[in-house]
mmCIF file of N, CA and C in Angstrom:
data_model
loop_
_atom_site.group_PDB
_atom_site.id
_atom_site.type_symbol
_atom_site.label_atom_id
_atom_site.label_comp_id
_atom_site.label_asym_id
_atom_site.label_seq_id
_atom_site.Cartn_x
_atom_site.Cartn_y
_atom_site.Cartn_z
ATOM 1 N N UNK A 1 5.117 140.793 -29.115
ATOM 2 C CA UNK A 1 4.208 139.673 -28.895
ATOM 3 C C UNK A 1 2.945 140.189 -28.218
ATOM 4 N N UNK A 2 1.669 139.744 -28.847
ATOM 5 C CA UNK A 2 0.740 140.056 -27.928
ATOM 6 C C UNK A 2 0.279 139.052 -26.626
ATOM 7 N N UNK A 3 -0.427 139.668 -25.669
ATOM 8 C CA UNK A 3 -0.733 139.032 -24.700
ATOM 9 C C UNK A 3 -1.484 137.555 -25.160
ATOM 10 N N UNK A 4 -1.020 136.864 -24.419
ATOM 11 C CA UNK A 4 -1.140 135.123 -24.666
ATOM 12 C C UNK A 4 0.013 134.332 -25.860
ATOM 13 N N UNK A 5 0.390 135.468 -26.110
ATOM 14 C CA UNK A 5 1.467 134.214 -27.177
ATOM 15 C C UNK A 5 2.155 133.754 -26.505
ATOM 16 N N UNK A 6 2.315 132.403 -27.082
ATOM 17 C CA UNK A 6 3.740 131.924 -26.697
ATOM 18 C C UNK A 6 4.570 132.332 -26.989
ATOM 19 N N UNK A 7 5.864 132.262 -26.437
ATOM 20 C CA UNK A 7 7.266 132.743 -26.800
ATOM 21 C C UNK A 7 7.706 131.855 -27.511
ATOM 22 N N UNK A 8 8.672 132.350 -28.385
ATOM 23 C CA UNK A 8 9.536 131.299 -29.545
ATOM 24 C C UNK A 8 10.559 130.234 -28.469
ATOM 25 N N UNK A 9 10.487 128.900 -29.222
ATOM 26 C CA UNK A 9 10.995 127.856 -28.583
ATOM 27 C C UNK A 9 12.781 128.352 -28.708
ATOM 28 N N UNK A 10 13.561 127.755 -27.853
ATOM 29 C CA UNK A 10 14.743 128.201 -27.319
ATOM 30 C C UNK A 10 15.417 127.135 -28.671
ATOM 31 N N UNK A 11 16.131 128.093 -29.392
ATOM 32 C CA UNK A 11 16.616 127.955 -30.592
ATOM 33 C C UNK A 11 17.701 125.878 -30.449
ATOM 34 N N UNK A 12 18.744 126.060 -29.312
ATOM 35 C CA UNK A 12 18.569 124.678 -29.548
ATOM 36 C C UNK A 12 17.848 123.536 -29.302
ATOM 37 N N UNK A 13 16.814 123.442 -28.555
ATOM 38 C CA UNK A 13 15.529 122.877 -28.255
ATOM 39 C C UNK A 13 14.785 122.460 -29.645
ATOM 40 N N UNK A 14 14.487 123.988 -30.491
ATOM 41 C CA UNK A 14 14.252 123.613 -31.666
ATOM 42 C C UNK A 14 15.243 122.677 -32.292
ATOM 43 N N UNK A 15 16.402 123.083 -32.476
ATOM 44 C CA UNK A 15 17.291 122.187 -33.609
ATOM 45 C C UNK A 15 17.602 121.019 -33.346
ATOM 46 N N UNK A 16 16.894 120.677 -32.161
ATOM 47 C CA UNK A 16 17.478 119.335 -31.338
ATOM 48 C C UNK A 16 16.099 118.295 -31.496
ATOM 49 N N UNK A 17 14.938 119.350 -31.988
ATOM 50 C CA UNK A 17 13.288 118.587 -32.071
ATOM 51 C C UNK A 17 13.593 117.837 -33.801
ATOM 52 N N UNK A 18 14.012 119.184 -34.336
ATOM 53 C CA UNK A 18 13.978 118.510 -35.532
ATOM 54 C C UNK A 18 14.805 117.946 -36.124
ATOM 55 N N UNK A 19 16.421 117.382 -35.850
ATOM 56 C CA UNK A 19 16.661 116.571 -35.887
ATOM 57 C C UNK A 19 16.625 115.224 -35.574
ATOM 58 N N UNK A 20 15.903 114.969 -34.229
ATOM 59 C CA UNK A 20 14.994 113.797 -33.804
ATOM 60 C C UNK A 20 14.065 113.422 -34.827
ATOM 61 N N UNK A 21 13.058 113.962 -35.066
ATOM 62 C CA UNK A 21 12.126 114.054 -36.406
ATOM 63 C C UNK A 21 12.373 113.495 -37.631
ATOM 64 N N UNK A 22 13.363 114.213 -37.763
ATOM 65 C CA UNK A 22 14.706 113.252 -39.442
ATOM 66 C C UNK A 22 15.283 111.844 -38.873
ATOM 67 N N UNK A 23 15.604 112.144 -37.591
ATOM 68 C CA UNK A 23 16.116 110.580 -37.654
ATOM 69 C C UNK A 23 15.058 109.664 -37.113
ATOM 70 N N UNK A 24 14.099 110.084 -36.754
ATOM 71 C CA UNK A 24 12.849 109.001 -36.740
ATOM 72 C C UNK A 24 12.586 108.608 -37.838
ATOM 73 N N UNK A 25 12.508 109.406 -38.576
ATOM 74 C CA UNK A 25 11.586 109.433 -40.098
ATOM 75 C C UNK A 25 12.759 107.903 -41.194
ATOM 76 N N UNK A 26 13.657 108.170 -41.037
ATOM 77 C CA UNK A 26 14.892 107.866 -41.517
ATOM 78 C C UNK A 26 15.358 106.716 -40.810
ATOM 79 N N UNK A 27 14.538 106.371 -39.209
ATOM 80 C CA UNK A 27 14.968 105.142 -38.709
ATOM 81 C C UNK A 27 15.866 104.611 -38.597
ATOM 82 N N UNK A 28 16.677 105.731 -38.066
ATOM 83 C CA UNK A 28 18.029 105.838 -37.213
ATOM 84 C C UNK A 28 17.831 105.577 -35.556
ATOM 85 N N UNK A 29 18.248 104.996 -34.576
ATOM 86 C CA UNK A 29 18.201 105.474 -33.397
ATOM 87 C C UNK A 29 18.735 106.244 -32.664
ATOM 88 N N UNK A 30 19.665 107.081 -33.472
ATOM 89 C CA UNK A 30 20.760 108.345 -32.490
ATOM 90 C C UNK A 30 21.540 108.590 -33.620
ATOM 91 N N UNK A 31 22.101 109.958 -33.594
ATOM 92 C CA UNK A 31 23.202 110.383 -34.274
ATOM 93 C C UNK A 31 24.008 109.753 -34.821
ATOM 94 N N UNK A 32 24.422 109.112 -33.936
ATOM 95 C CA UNK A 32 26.099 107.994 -34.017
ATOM 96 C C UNK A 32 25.706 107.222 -34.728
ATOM 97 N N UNK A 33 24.806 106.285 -34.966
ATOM 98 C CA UNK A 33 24.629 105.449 -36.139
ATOM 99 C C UNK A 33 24.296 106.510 -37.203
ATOM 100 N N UNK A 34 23.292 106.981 -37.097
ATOM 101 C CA UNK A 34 23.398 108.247 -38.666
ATOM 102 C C UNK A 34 24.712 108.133 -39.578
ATOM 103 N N UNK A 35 25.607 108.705 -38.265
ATOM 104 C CA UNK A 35 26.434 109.183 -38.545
ATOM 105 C C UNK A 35 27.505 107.702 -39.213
ATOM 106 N N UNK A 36 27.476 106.431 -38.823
ATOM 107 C CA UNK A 36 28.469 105.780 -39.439
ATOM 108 C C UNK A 36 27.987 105.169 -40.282
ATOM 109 N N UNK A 37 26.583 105.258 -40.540
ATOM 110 C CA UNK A 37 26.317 104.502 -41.556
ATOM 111 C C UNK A 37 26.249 105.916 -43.229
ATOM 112 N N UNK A 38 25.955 106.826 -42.628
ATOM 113 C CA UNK A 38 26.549 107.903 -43.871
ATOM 114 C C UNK A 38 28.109 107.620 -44.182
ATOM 115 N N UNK A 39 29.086 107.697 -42.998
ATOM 116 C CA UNK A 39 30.527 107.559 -43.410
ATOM 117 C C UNK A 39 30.766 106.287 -44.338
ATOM 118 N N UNK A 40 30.260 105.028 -43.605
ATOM 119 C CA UNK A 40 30.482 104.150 -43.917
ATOM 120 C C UNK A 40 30.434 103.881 -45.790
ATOM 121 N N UNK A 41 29.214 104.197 -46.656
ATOM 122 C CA UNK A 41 29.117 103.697 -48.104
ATOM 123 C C UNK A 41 29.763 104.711 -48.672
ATOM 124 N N UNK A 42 29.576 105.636 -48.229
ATOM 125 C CA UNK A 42 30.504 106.633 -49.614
ATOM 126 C C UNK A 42 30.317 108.282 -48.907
ATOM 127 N N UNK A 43 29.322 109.004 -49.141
ATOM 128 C CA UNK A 43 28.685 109.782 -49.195
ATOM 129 C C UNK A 43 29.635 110.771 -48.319
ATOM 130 N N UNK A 44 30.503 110.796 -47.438
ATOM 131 C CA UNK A 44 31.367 111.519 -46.241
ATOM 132 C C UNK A 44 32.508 110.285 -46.552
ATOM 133 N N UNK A 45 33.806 110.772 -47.161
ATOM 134 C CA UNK A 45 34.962 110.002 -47.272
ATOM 135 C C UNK A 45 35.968 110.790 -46.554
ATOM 136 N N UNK A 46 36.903 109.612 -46.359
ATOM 137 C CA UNK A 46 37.798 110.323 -45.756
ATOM 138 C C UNK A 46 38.336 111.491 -45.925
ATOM 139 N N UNK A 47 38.971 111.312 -47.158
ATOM 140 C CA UNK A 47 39.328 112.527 -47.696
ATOM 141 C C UNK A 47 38.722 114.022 -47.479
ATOM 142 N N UNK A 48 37.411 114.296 -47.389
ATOM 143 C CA UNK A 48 36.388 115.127 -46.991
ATOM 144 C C UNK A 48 36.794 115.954 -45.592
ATOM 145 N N UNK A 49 37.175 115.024 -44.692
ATOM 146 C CA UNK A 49 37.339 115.989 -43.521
ATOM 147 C C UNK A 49 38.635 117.013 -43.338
ATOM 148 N N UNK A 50 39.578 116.690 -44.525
ATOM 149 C CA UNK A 50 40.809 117.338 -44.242
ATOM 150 C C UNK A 50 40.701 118.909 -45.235
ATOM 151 N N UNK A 51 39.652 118.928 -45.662
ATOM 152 C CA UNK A 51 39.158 120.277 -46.529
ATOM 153 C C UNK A 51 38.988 121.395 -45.314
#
């Protein structure tokens, strides 16, 4: 790095920005709904988690 760069953002910081980002965009308010309204119509079935 040269003098004045910034340093790279702390890897889960990043993955934690841009999943906020998707679920803004997507107009979710948190994970947990994401998350039951994917389970809920189809898309993640039960069956799925025992793979």
């Amino acid at each position: 790095m040269g003098a004045g760069a910034a340093a790279p953002p702390d890897p889960p910081a990043a993955i934690k920005t841009h999943v906020s980002a998707i679920l803004t965009q997507l107009r979710f308010r948190n994970r947990v709904q994401a998350a039951i309204i994917v389970y809920k119509p189809g898309p993640v079935k039960d069956t799925d988690r025992d793979r």
